[in-house]
Amino acid sequence: MPPDGFISDGCTGFPEVWRGIDLTACCEAHDLAWWSSGGDWQAWFVSNVDLGVCFFQAGVWELTVPAFLAVTLIGAVLFGAKGKRHG
């Protein structure tokens, strides 16, 4: 059960299903890890690596690097301007 206040938007910018493989759990785990980090950039970076690993383990190796790069670069731009995730 996710904690109160947590909402995932799934695989933002990526398909939820790729070649018949559901990636929703990977994306939701990434969202939860970032949400739970409270703005800790090291935890955020690790969650980005974990997303790529999850995609690879799910069988969509071709999205591993693009997913990592997308969440790292876009996340840095979106959240970097705010300084921290919460608040």
Short mmCIF file of C-alpha atoms in Angstrom, two decimals, residues 1-2 5 8 17 25 29 35 42 44 48 52 55 59 65-66 77 79 81-83:
data_model
loop_
_atom_site.label_atom_id
_atom_site.label_comp_id
_atom_site.label_asym_id
_atom_site.label_seq_id
_atom_site.Cartn_x
_atom_site.Cartn_y
_atom_site.Cartn_z
CA MET A 1 0.00 0.00 0.00
CA PRO A 2 1.52 3.36 -1.00
CA GLY A 5 -0.18 11.58 -0.28
CA SER A 8 2.27 8.09 -9.36
CA VAL A 17 3.53 -1.31 -22.20
CA ALA A 25 5.50 -1.35 -11.79
CA ALA A 29 8.62 2.16 -8.02
CA TRP A 35 8.77 10.86 -3.63
CA GLN A 42 21.62 11.02 -4.39
CA TRP A 44 16.94 10.38 -6.82
CA ASN A 48 16.96 6.59 -11.93
CA GLY A 52 16.85 1.38 -16.00
CA PHE A 55 13.36 -2.08 -17.49
CA GLY A 59 13.00 -7.62 -20.78
CA VAL A 65 19.65 3.72 -21.34
CA PRO A 66 16.99 6.00 -22.89
CA VAL A 77 15.60 20.44 -15.23
CA PHE A 79 13.17 19.61 -10.05
CA ALA A 81 14.82 24.78 -10.41
CA LYS A 82 12.83 24.05 -7.27
CA GLY A 83 15.89 23.06 -5.24
#
